[in-house]
Coordinates of C-alpha atoms (C1' of nucleotides) in Angstrom, one line a residue:
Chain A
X17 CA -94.1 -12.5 120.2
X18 CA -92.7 -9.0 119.1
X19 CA -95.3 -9.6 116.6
X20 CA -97.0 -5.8 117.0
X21 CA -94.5 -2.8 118.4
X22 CA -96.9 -0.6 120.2
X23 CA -96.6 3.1 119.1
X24 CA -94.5 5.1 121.5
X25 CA -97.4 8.0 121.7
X26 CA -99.9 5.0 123.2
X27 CA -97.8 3.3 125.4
X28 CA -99.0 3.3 129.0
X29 CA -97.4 0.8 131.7
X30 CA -93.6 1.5 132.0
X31 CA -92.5 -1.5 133.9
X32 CA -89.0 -0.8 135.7
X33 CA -86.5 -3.3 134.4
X34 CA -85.0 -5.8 136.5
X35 CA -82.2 -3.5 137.4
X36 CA -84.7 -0.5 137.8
X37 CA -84.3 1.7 135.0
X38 CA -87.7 3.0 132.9
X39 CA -87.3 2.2 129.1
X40 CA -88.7 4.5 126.3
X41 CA -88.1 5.2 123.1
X42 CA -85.9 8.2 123.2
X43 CA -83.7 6.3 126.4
X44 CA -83.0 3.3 123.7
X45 CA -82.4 5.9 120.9
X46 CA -79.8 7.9 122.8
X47 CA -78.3 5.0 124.6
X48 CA -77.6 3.6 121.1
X49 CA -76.3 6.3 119.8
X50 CA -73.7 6.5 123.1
X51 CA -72.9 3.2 122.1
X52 CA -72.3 3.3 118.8
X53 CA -69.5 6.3 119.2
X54 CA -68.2 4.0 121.9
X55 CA -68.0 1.0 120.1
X56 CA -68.0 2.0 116.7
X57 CA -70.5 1.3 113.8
X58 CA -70.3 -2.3 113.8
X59 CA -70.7 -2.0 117.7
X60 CA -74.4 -1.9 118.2
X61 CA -75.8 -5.3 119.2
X62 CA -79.1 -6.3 120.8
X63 CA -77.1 -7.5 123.7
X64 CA -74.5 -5.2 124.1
X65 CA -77.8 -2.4 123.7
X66 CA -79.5 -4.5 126.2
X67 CA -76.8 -5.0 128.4
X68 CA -76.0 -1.2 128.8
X69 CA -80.1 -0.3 129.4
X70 CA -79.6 -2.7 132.0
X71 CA -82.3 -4.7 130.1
X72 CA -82.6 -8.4 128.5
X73 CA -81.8 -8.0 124.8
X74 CA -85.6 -9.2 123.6
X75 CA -86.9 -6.4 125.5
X76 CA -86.0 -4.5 122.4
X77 CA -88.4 -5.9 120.2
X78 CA -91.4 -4.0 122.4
X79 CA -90.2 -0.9 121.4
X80 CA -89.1 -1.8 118.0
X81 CA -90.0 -4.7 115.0
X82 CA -86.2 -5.2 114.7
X83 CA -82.5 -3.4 114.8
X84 CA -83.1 -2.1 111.1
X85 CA -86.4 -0.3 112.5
X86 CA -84.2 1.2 115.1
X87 CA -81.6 1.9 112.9
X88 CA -84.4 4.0 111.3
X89 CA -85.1 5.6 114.4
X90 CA -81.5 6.8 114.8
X91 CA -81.3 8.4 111.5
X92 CA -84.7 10.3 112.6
X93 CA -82.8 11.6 115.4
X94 CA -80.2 13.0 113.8
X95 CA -82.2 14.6 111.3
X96 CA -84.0 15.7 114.0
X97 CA -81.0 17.6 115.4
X98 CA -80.0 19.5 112.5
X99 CA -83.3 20.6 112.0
X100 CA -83.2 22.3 115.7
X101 CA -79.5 23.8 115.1
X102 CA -81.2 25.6 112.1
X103 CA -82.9 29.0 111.4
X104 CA -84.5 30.3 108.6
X105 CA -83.3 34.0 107.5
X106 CA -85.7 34.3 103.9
X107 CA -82.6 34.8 102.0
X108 CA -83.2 31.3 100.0
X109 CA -79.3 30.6 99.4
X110 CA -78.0 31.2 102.7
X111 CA -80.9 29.6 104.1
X112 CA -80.3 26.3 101.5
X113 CA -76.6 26.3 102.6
X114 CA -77.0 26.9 106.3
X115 CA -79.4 23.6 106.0
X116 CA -77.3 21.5 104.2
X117 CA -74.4 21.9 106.1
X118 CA -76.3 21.5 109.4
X119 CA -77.4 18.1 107.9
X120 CA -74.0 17.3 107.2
X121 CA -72.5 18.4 110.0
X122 CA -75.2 16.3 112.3
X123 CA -74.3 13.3 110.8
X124 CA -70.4 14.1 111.0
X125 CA -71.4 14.2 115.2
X126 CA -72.2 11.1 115.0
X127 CA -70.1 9.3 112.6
X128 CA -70.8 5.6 113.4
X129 CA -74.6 6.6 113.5
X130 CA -74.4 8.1 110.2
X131 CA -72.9 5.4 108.5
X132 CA -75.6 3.0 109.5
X133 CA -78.5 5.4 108.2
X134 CA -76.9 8.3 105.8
X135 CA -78.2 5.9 103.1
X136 CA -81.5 5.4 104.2
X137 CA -84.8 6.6 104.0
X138 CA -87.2 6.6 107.1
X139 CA -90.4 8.2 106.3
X140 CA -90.5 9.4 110.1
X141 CA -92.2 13.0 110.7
X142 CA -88.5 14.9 111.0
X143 CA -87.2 14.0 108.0
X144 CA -90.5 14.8 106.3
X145 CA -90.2 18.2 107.7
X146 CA -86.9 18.7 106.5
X147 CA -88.1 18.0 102.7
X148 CA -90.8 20.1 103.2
X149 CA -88.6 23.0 104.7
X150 CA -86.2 22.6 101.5
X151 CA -89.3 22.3 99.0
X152 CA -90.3 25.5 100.9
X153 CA -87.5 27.3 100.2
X154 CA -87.1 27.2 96.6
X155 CA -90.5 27.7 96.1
X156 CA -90.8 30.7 97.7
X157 CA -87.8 32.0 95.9
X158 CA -89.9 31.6 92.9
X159 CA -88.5 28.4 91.4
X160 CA -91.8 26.8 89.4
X161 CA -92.6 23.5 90.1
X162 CA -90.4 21.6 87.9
X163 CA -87.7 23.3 88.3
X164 CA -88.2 23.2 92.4
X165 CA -88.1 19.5 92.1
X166 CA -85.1 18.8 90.4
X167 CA -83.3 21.3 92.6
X168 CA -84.4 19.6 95.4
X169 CA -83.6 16.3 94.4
X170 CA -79.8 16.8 93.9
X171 CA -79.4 18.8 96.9
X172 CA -80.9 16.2 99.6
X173 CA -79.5 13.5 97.6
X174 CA -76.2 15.3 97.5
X175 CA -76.2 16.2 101.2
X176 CA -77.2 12.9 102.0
X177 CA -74.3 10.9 99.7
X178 CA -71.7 12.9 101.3
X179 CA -73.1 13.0 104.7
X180 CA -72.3 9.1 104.4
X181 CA -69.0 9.1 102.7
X182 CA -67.0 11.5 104.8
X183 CA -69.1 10.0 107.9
X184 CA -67.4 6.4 107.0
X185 CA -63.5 8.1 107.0
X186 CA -64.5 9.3 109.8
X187 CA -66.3 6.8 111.2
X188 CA -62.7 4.5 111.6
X189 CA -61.4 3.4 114.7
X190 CA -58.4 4.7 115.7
X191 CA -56.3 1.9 114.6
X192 CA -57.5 1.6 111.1
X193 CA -57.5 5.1 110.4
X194 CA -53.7 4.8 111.5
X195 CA -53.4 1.9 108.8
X196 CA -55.5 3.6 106.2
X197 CA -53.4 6.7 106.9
X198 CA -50.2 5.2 106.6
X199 CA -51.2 3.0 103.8
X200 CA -51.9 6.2 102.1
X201 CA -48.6 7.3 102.7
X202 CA -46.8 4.2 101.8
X203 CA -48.6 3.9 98.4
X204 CA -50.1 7.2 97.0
X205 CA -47.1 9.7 98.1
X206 CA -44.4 7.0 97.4
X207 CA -45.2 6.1 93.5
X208 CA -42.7 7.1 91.3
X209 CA -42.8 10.2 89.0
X210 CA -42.3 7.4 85.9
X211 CA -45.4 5.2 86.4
X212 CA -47.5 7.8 87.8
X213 CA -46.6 11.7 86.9
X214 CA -50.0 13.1 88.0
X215 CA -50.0 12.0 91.6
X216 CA -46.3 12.3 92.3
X217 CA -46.7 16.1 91.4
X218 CA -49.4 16.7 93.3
X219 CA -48.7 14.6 96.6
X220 CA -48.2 17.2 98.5
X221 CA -51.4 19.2 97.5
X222 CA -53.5 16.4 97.9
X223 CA -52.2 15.3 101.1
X224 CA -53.4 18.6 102.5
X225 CA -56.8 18.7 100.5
X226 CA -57.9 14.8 101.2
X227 CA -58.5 15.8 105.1
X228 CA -61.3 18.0 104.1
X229 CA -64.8 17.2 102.9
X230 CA -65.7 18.4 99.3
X231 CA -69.4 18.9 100.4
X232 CA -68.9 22.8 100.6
X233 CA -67.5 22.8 97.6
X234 CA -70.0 21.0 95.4
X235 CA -73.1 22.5 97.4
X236 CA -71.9 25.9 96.4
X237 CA -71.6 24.8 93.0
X238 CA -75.1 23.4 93.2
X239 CA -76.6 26.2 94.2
X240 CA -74.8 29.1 91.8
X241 CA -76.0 26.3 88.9
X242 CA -79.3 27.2 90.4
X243 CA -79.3 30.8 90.9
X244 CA -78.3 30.6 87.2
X245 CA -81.6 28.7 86.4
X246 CA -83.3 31.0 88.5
X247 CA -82.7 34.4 86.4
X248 CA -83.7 32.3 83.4
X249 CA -86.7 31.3 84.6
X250 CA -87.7 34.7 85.8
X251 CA -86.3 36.3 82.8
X252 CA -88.6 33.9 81.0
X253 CA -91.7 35.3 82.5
X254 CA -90.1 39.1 82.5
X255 CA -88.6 39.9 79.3
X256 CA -86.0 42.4 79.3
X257 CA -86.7 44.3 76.3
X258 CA -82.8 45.5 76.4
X259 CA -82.0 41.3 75.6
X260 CA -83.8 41.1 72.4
Chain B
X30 CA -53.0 -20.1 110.8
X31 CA -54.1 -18.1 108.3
X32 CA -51.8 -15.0 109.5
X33 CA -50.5 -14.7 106.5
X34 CA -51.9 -14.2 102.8
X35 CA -49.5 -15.4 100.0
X36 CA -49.8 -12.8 97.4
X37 CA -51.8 -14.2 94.2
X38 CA -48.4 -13.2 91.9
X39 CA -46.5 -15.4 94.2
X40 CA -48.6 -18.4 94.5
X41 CA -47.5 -21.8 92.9
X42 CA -49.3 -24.8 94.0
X43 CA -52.9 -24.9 93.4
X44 CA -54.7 -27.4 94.9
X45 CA -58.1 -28.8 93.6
X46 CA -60.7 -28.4 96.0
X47 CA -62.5 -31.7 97.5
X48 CA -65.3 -31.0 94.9
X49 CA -62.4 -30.6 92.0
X50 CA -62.3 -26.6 91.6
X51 CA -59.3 -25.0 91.5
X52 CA -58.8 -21.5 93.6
X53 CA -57.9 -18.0 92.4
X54 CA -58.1 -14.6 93.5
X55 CA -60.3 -14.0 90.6
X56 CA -62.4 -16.9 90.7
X57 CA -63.2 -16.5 94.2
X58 CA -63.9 -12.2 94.0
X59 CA -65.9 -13.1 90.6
X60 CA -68.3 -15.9 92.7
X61 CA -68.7 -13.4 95.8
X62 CA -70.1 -11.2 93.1
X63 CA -72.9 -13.3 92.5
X64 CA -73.4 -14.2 95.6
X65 CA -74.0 -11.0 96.4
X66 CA -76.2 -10.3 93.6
X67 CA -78.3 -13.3 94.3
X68 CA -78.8 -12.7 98.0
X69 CA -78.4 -9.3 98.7
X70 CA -76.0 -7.0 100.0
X71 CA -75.8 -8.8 103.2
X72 CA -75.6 -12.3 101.4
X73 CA -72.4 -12.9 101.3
X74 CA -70.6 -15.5 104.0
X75 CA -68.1 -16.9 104.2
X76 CA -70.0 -20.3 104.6
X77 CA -72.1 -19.7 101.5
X78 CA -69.1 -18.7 99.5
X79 CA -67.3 -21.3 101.1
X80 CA -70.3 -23.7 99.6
X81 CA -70.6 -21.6 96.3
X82 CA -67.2 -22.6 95.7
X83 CA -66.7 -26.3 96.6
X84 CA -64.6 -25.5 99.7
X85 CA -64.7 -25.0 103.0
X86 CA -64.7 -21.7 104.0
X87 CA -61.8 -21.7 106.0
X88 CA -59.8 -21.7 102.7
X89 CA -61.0 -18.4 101.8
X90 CA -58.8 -17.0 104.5
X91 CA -55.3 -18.3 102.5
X92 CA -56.7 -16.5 99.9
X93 CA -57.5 -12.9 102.1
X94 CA -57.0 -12.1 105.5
X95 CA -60.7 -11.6 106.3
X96 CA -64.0 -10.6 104.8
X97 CA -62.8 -7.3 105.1
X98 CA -60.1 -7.7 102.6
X99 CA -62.3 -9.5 100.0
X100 CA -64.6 -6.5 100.1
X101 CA -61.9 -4.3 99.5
X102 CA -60.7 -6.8 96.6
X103 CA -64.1 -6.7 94.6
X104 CA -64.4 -2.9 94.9
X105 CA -61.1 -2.9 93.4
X106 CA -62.8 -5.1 90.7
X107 CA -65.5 -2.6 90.0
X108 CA -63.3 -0.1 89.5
X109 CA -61.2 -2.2 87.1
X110 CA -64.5 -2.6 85.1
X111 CA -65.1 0.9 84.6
X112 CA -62.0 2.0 83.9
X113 CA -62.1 -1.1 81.4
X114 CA -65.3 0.3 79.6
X115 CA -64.1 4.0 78.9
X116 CA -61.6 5.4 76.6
X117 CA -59.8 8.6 76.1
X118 CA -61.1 11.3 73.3
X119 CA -58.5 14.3 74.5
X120 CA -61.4 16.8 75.2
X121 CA -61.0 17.0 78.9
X122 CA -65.1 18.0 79.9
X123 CA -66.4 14.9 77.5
X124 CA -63.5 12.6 78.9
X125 CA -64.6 13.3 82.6
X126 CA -67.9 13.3 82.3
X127 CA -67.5 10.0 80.6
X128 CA -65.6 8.6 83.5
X129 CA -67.7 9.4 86.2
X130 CA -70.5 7.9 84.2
X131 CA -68.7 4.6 83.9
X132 CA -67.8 4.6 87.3
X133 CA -71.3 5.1 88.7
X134 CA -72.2 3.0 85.8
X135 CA -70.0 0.0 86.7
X136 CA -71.0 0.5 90.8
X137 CA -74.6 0.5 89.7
X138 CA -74.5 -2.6 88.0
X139 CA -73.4 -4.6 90.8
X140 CA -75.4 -2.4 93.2
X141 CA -75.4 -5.3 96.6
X142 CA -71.5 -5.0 96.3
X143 CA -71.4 -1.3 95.4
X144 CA -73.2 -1.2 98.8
X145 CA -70.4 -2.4 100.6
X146 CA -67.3 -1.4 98.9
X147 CA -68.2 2.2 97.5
X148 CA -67.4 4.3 100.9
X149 CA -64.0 2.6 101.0
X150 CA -60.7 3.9 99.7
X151 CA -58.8 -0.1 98.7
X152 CA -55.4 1.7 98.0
X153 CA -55.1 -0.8 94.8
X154 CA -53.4 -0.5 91.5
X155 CA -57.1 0.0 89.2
X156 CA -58.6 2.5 91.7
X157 CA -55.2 4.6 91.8
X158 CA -54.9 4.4 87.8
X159 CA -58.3 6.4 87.9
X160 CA -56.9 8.6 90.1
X161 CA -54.2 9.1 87.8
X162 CA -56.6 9.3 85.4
X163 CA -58.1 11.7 86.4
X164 CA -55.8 14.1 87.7
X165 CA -53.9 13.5 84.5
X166 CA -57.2 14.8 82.5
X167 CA -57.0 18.1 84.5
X168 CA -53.2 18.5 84.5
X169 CA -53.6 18.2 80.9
X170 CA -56.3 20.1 80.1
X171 CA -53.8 23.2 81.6
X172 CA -55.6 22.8 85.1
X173 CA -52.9 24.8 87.6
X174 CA -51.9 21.6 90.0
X175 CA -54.0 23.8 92.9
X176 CA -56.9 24.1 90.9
X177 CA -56.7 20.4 89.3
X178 CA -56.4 18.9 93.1
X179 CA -59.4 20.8 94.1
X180 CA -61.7 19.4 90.9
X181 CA -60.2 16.1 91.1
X182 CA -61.4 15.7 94.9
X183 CA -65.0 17.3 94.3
X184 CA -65.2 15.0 91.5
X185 CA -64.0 11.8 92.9
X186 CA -66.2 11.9 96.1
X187 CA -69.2 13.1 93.8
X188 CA -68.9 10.0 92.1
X189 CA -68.6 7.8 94.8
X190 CA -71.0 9.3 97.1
X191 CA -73.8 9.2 94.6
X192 CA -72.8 5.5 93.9
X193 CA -73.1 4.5 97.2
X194 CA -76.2 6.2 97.7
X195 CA -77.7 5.4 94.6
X196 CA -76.7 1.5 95.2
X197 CA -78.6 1.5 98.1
X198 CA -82.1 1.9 96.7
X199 CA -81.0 -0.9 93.7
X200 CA -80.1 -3.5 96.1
X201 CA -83.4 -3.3 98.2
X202 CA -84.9 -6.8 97.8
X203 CA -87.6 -6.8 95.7
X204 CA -90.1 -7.1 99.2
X205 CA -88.0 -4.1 100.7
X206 CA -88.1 -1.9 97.9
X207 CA -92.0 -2.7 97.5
X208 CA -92.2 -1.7 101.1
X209 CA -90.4 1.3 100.2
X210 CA -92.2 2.8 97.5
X211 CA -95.8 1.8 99.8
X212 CA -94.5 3.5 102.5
X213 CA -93.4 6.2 100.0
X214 CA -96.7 6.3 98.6
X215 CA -99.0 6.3 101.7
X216 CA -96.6 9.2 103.4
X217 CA -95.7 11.2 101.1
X218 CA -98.0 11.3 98.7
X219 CA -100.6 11.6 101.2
X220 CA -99.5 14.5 103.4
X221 CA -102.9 16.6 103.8
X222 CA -101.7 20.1 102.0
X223 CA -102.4 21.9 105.5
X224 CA -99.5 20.8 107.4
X225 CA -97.0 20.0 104.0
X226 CA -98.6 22.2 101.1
X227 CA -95.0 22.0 99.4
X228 CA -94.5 18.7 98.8
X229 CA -98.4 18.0 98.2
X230 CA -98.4 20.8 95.1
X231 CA -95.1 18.6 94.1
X232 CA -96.1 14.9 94.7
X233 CA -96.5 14.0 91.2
X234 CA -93.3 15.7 89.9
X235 CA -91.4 13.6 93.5
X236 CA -92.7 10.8 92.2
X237 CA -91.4 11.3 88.8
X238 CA -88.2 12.4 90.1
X239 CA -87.1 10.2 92.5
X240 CA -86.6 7.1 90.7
X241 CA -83.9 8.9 88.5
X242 CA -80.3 9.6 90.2
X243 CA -79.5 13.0 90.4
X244 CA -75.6 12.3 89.8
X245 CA -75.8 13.5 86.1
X246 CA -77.2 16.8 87.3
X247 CA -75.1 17.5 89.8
X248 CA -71.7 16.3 87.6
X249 CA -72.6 18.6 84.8
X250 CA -72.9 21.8 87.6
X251 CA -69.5 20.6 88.8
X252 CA -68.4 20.5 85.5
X253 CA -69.2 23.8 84.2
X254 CA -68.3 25.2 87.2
X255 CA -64.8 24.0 86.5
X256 CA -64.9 25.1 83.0
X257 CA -65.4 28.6 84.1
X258 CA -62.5 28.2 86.7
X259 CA -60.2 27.1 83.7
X260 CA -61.4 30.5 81.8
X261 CA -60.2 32.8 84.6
X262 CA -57.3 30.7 85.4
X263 CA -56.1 31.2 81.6
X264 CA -57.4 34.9 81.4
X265 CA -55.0 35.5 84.2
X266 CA -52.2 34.3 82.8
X267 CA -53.1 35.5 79.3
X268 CA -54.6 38.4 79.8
X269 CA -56.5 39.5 77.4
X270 CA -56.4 43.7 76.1
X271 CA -59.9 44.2 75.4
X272 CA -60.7 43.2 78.5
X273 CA -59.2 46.0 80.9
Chain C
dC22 C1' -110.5 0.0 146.8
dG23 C1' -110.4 -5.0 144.4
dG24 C1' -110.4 -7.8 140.2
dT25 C1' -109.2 -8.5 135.6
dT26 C1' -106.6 -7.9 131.5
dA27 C1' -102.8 -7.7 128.9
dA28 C1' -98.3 -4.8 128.4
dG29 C1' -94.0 -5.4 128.9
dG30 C1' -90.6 -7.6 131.2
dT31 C1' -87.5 -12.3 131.4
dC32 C1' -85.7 -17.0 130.0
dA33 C1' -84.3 -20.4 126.8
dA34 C1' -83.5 -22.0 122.4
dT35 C1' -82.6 -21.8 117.3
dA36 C1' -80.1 -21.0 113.5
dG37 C1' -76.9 -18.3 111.8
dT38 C1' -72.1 -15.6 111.7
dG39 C1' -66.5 -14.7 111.3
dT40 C1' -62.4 -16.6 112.5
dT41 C1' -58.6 -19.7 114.1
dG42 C1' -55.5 -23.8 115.5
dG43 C1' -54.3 -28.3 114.2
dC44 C1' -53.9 -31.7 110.9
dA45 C1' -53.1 -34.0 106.4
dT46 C1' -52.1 -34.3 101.7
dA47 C1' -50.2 -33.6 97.4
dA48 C1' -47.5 -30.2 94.3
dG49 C1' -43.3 -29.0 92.6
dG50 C1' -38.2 -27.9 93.4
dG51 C1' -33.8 -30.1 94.1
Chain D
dC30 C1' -37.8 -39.7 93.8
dC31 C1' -37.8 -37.4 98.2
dC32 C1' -38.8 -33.5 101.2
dT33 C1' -40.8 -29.3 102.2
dT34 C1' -44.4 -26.6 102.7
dA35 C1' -48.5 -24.4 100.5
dT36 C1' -53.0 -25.1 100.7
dG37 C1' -56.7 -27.7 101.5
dC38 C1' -60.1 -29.6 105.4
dC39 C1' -62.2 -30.3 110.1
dA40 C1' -63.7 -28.9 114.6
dA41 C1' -64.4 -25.6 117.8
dC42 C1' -65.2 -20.9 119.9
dA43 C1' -67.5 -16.9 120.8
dC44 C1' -70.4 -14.2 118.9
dT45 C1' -75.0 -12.5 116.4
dA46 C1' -80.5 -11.5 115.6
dT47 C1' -84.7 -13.2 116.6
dT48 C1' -88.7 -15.8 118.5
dG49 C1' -92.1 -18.4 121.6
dA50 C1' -93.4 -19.3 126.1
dC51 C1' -93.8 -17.8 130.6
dC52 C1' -94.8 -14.6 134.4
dT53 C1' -95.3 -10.2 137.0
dT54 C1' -97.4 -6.3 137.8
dA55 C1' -99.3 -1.7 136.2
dA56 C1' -103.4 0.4 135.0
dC57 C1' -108.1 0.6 134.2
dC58 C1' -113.1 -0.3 135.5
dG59 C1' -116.9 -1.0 138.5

DNA sequence: CGGTTAAGGTCAATAGTGTTGGCATAAGGG
DNA sequence: CCCTTATGCCAACACTATTGACCTTAACCG
């Protein structure tokens, strides 16, 4: 059994469960997601899931071929969400940094989530649109082609990588961000000045810059590198008979 | 039992195992390596390592106090490598870029363990001598300690981030990664140019593109835009006449 | 409406997982 | 050479994802 998922789009009996509620696709989705910042990212199990939809656990496997499909359909989601929180303006910059950082900050909402799918890719329709909206962008700021792509390749590979790394700090339970916290302070800020000059001077700096994520940072870094690339390309095409 | 880990410095009696191996820290981090990079990122248990090894898996827990604390033990190993494989020139751009390289590098090449370890801080002595490393590159190179903590967190979660992410499409399976790249194939490069012209005028460059990591781009724009930082941070202390 | 089909629910079972308490044996210090 | 105890093994527990068989009932067609 379980064999063939039927497409949401075509299904047509909704059988109550046994304890009444109506499944669907989105229900599953978002009642994963509850569970996930509930329980953390290692929390999502077919019976726990199952258990909280009021359903048996193999019910899933109607809806989906497996917990990595729905894992997939989680990270969908999210891009989903930061594709809704964002509006385009036609200044390509702001528009490129207004995107990225909704993407990040969607999967910082849910940090459990984004742990499970920051690294993946899901070929579902939102996250296609999201490519194409980025692709848009630089195009229609006059990057050619080649240039377009590689732009586009380090920026969604770059919101993405971070996306996951500051997702899993944040992603700890309570308790183990205590320990990681204090083991930070019990090892970084305590070595000595003789065996380790650079850190002991800059404890106190770092302590204070380590909370933060360096996404801003680097995507603003990525995108003057391209504005840079820009002028030369168009100055390539318009020569400025003052530069010869 | 196992409560308590005796630290490998410490440890005096080793026991052969029933199948005549003797134990280590090292010899047990070194096998989970290949284990992981014979069966995949989620390959590794403590039964098959247990089996790898000629002992029962309930040894490996007088050795670390849980899976958890082996994984932290082999990224601790990765780092060691690349730190092993670079060397100091004294020309601070050349030095870092060579650094990040080799630590991507070394994740990369163990990609089903880089998976697993590379969004984790371990808090060990070869991941904190990069760090010193590192910040010692920038203090050096006449980085001021606010500017050098700012660089030195950009560039360290670069590195990582992109690791982790880049690991992630390495240690597909040969079937998932085939899957991948169909599925990549048949959505992608099929999207009718009516609903996605952008990425159908830029198919052939994505598929060019993508199989390449974007981490050498995106260190070089972090890079220069350091270098530039440095120049201003110097003018300003030197100030130079012709330029008022 | 009434009959038929199969979607979509449940149940039971399989083969795996991490982890721990209890026990035994042999290594190495005194 | 004996004693202690570190370090190995065994058995058990409470989990996990997933599947095949079964059964109920929703929805379509005449």
């Amino acid at each position: 059994m379980a064999k063939q998922v039927v497409p949401e789009t075509e299904r047509r009996r909704r059988r109550p469960t046994r304890q009444g509620t109506v499944l669907s696709e989105k229900l599953i989705v978002r009642t994963a997601l509850r569970m996930l910042r509930e329980h953390g990212s290692t929390g999502l199990t077919a019976r726990r899931l199952g258990a909280a939809l009021g359903a048996d656990p193999s019910t899933l496997y109607r809806y989906f071929a497996g917990l990595d499909d729905l894992t997939r359909a989680i990270g969908e989601e999210l891009m989903g969400r930061a594709l809704d929180t964002w509006t385009a303006t036609g200044e390509w910059r702001s528009d490129l940094r207004a995107l990225g950082r909704a993407v990040h900050a969607s999967y910082l909402a849910d940090p459990q989530a984004a742990v499970l799918t920051a690294s993946r890719v899901t070929g579902r329709p939102r996250e296609i649109a999201v490519d194409e909206t980025i692709l848009g962008i630089l195009r229609g700021a006059g990057f050619p082609d080649a240039d377009a792509v590689v732009v586009y390749h380090a920026f969604i590979d770059l919101t993405l990588a971070f996306a996951a790394l500051d997702a899993g700090t944040l992603a700890l339970t309570d308790e183990a961000r205590a320990a990681d916290e204090e083991m930070w302070r019990s090892t970084y800020a305590e070595l000595p000045a003789g065996t380790h000059p650079h850190i002991a001077a800059t404890a106190r700096l770092l302590a204070g810059r380590m909370n933060h994520s360096a996404y801003p940072v680097v995507l603003d870094t990525l995108l003057n590198s391209a504005a840079e690339q820009l002028a030369w390309a168009h100055a390539r095409r318009h020569p400025d008979p003052a530069d010869t």
